[in-house]
Coordinates of N, CA and C in Angstrom, one line a residue:
Q219 N 0.8 -1.2 0.0 CA 0.0 0.0 0.0 C 0.9 1.3 0.0
N220 N 1.8 1.3 1.0 CA 2.7 2.4 1.1 C 3.6 2.5 -0.1
K221 N 4.1 1.4 -0.5 CA 5.0 1.3 -1.7 C 4.3 1.8 -2.9
K222 N 3.1 1.3 -3.1 CA 2.3 1.7 -4.3 C 2.1 3.2 -4.3
C223 N 1.8 3.7 -3.1 CA 1.5 5.2 -3.0 C 2.8 5.9 -3.4
F224 N 3.9 5.5 -2.9 CA 5.2 6.1 -3.3 C 5.5 6.1 -4.8
R225 N 5.2 4.9 -5.4 CA 5.4 4.8 -6.8 C 4.5 5.8 -7.6
H226 N 3.3 5.8 -7.1 CA 2.3 6.7 -7.7 C 2.8 8.2 -7.6
S227 N 3.2 8.6 -6.5 CA 3.6 10.0 -6.3 C 4.9 10.3 -7.1
R228 N 5.8 9.3 -7.2 CA 7.0 9.5 -8.0 C 6.6 9.7 -9.4
F229 N 5.7 8.8 -9.9 CA 5.3 8.9 -11.3 C 4.6 10.3 -11.6
A230 N 3.8 10.7 -10.6 CA 3.2 12.0 -10.8 C 4.2 13.1 -10.8
F231 N 5.2 13.0 -10.0 CA 6.3 14.0 -9.9 C 7.1 14.0 -11.3
Q232 N 7.4 12.8 -11.8 CA 8.0 12.8 -13.1 C 7.2 13.4 -14.2
Q233 N 5.9 13.0 -14.2 CA 5.0 13.6 -15.2 C 4.9 15.1 -15.1
Y234 N 4.9 15.6 -13.9 CA 4.9 17.0 -13.7 C 6.1 17.7 -14.3
W235 N 7.3 17.1 -14.1 CA 8.5 17.8 -14.7 C 8.6 17.6 -16.2
V236 N 8.1 16.5 -16.7 CA 8.0 16.3 -18.1 C 7.1 17.4 -18.8
N237 N 6.0 17.6 -18.2 CA 5.1 18.6 -18.7 C 5.7 20.0 -18.5
R238 N 6.3 20.2 -17.3 CA 6.8 21.5 -17.0 C 7.9 21.9 -18.0
I239 N 8.8 21.0 -18.2 CA 10.0 21.3 -19.0 C 9.7 21.2 -20.5
Y240 N 9.2 20.0 -20.9 CA 9.0 19.7 -22.3 C 7.9 20.6 -23.0
L241 N 6.8 20.5 -22.3 CA 5.6 21.2 -22.9 C 5.8 22.7 -22.9
T242 N 6.3 23.3 -21.8 CA 6.5 24.7 -21.8 C 7.4 25.2 -22.9
R243 N 8.5 24.4 -23.1 CA 9.5 24.8 -24.2 C 8.7 24.8 -25.5
I244 N 8.0 23.7 -25.8 CA 7.3 23.6 -27.0 C 6.3 24.8 -27.2
T245 N 5.5 25.0 -26.2 CA 4.5 26.0 -26.3 C 5.1 27.4 -26.4
S246 N 6.2 27.6 -25.8 CA 6.9 29.0 -25.9 C 7.4 29.2 -27.3
L247 N 8.0 28.1 -27.9 CA 8.4 28.2 -29.3 C 7.2 28.5 -30.2
Y248 N 6.2 27.8 -29.9 CA 4.9 27.9 -30.7 C 4.4 29.3 -30.6
Q249 N 4.3 29.8 -29.4 CA 3.8 31.2 -29.2 C 4.8 32.2 -29.9
W250 N 6.1 32.0 -29.7 CA 7.0 32.9 -30.3 C 6.8 33.0 -31.8
F251 N 6.7 31.8 -32.4 CA 6.4 31.7 -33.9 C 5.2 32.4 -34.3
H252 N 4.1 32.3 -33.5 CA 2.8 32.9 -33.8 C 2.9 34.4 -33.6
V253 N 3.6 34.9 -32.6 CA 3.7 36.3 -32.4 C 4.5 36.9 -33.5
T254 N 5.6 36.4 -33.9 CA 6.4 36.9 -35.0 C 5.6 36.9 -36.3
R255 N 4.9 35.8 -36.5 CA 4.1 35.7 -37.7 C 3.0 36.7 -37.7
G256 N 2.4 36.9 -36.6 CA 1.4 37.9 -36.4 C 1.9 39.3 -36.8
V257 N 3.1 39.6 -36.3 CA 3.7 41.0 -36.5 C 3.9 41.2 -38.0
I258 N 4.5 40.1 -38.6 CA 4.8 40.2 -40.0 C 3.6 40.4 -40.8
L259 N 2.5 39.6 -40.5 CA 1.3 39.7 -41.3 C 0.6 41.1 -41.1
L260 N 0.7 41.6 -39.8 CA 0.1 42.9 -39.5 C 0.8 44.0 -40.4
Y261 N 2.2 43.9 -40.5 CA 2.9 44.8 -41.3 C 2.5 44.8 -42.7
Y262 N 2.4 43.6 -43.3 CA 2.0 43.5 -44.7 C 0.6 43.9 -44.9
Y263 N -0.4 43.6 -44.0 CA -1.7 44.0 -44.1 C -1.9 45.5 -44.0
S264 N -1.1 46.1 -43.2 CA -1.1 47.6 -43.0 C -0.6 48.2 -44.3
Q265 N 0.5 47.6 -44.9 CA 1.0 48.1 -46.2 C -0.1 48.0 -47.3
E266 N -0.8 46.9 -47.3 CA -1.9 46.7 -48.2 C -3.0 47.7 -48.1
E267 N -3.4 47.9 -46.8 CA -4.4 48.9 -46.5 C -4.0 50.3 -47.0
Q268 N -2.8 50.6 -46.7 CA -2.2 51.9 -47.2 C -2.2 52.0 -48.7
Q269 N -1.9 50.9 -49.3 CA -1.9 50.9 -50.8 C -3.3 51.1 -51.3
K270 N -4.3 50.5 -50.7 CA -5.7 50.6 -51.1 C -6.1 52.1 -51.0
E271 N -5.7 52.7 -49.9 CA -6.1 54.1 -49.6 C -5.4 55.1 -50.5
L272 N -4.1 54.9 -50.6 CA -3.3 55.9 -51.4 C -3.2 55.5 -52.9
G273 N -3.3 54.3 -53.2 CA -3.1 53.8 -54.6 C -1.7 53.4 -54.9
Y274 N -0.8 53.4 -53.8 CA 0.6 52.9 -54.0 C 1.1 52.5 -52.6
F275 N 2.2 51.8 -52.7 CA 2.8 51.4 -51.4 C 3.6 52.6 -50.9
P276 N 3.7 52.7 -49.5 CA 4.5 53.7 -48.9 C 5.9 53.8 -49.3
A277 N 6.5 52.6 -49.6 CA 7.9 52.6 -50.0 C 8.0 53.3 -51.4
E278 N 7.0 53.1 -52.3 CA 7.0 53.8 -53.6 C 6.9 55.3 -53.4
W279 N 6.1 55.7 -52.4 CA 5.9 57.1 -52.1 C 7.2 57.7 -51.7
A280 N 8.0 57.0 -50.9 CA 9.3 57.4 -50.4 C 10.2 57.6 -51.6
K281 N 10.2 56.7 -52.5 CA 11.0 56.8 -53.7 C 10.6 58.1 -54.5
F282 N 9.3 58.3 -54.6 CA 8.9 59.4 -55.4 C 9.4 60.7 -54.7
K283 N 9.3 60.8 -53.4 CA 9.7 62.0 -52.7 C 11.2 62.2 -52.9
I284 N 12.0 61.1 -52.9 CA 13.4 61.2 -53.2 C 13.7 61.8 -54.6
M285 N 12.9 61.3 -55.6 CA 13.0 61.8 -56.9 C 12.7 63.3 -57.0
Q286 N 11.6 63.6 -56.3 CA 11.1 65.0 -56.3 C 12.2 65.9 -55.8
R287 N 12.9 65.5 -54.7 CA 14.0 66.3 -54.1 C 15.1 66.4 -55.1
R288 N 15.4 65.4 -55.8 CA 16.5 65.4 -56.8 C 16.2 66.5 -57.8
K289 N 14.9 66.5 -58.2 CA 14.5 67.6 -59.2 C 14.7 69.0 -58.6
Q290 N 14.3 69.1 -57.3 CA 14.4 70.4 -56.7 C 15.9 70.9 -56.7
L291 N 16.8 69.9 -56.4 CA 18.2 70.2 -56.3 C 18.9 70.3 -57.7
N292 N 18.1 70.1 -58.7 CA 18.6 70.1 -60.1 C 19.7 69.1 -60.4
L293 N 19.4 67.9 -59.9 CA 20.4 66.8 -60.2 C 20.1 66.3 -61.6
T294 N 21.0 65.4 -62.0 CA 21.0 65.0 -63.4 C 19.6 64.5 -63.8
E295 N 19.1 64.9 -64.9 CA 17.7 64.6 -65.3 C 17.5 63.1 -65.6
E296 N 18.6 62.4 -65.9 CA 18.5 61.0 -66.2 C 18.0 60.2 -64.9
G297 N 18.4 60.7 -63.8 CA 18.0 60.0 -62.5 C 16.5 60.2 -62.2
T298 N 15.9 61.3 -62.7 CA 14.5 61.5 -62.3 C 13.5 60.8 -63.2
H299 N 13.9 60.4 -64.4 CA 13.0 59.6 -65.2 C 13.0 58.1 -64.8
D300 N 12.2 57.9 -63.7 CA 12.1 56.6 -63.1 C 10.7 56.1 -63.3
L301 N 10.5 54.8 -63.1 CA 9.2 54.2 -63.2 C 8.3 54.9 -62.2
H302 N 8.8 55.3 -61.1 CA 8.0 55.8 -60.0 C 7.6 57.2 -60.2
T303 N 8.4 58.1 -60.8 CA 8.1 59.5 -60.9 C 6.9 59.7 -61.9
S304 N 7.0 58.9 -63.0 CA 5.9 59.0 -64.0 C 4.5 58.7 -63.4
R305 N 4.5 57.8 -62.5 CA 3.3 57.4 -61.9 C 2.7 58.5 -60.9
F306 N 3.6 59.2 -60.3 CA 3.1 60.2 -59.3 C 3.2 61.6 -59.7
Q307 N 3.3 61.9 -61.0 CA 3.3 63.3 -61.3 C 1.9 64.0 -61.0
P308 N 2.0 65.1 -60.3 CA 0.7 65.8 -59.9 C 0.0 66.4 -61.1

């Protein structure tokens, strides 16, 4: 009776540590994966939303701004004739 009880408690103890160490590691990795994936997806969806609103991606707008500045500074005209500038002429 007593021996059986001891074995049972020892088994429970082992199970506890297996769950504690193994499962928490797995779940933490899983959570980390999902968090990073969520952040990446949020970034892309926000970019998409901005593209729907503006009609272009923010990165393209930044390129356009750079080209505009080059025009203001009268830099070589070859540089200004880009795919991006033609699209954003006011």
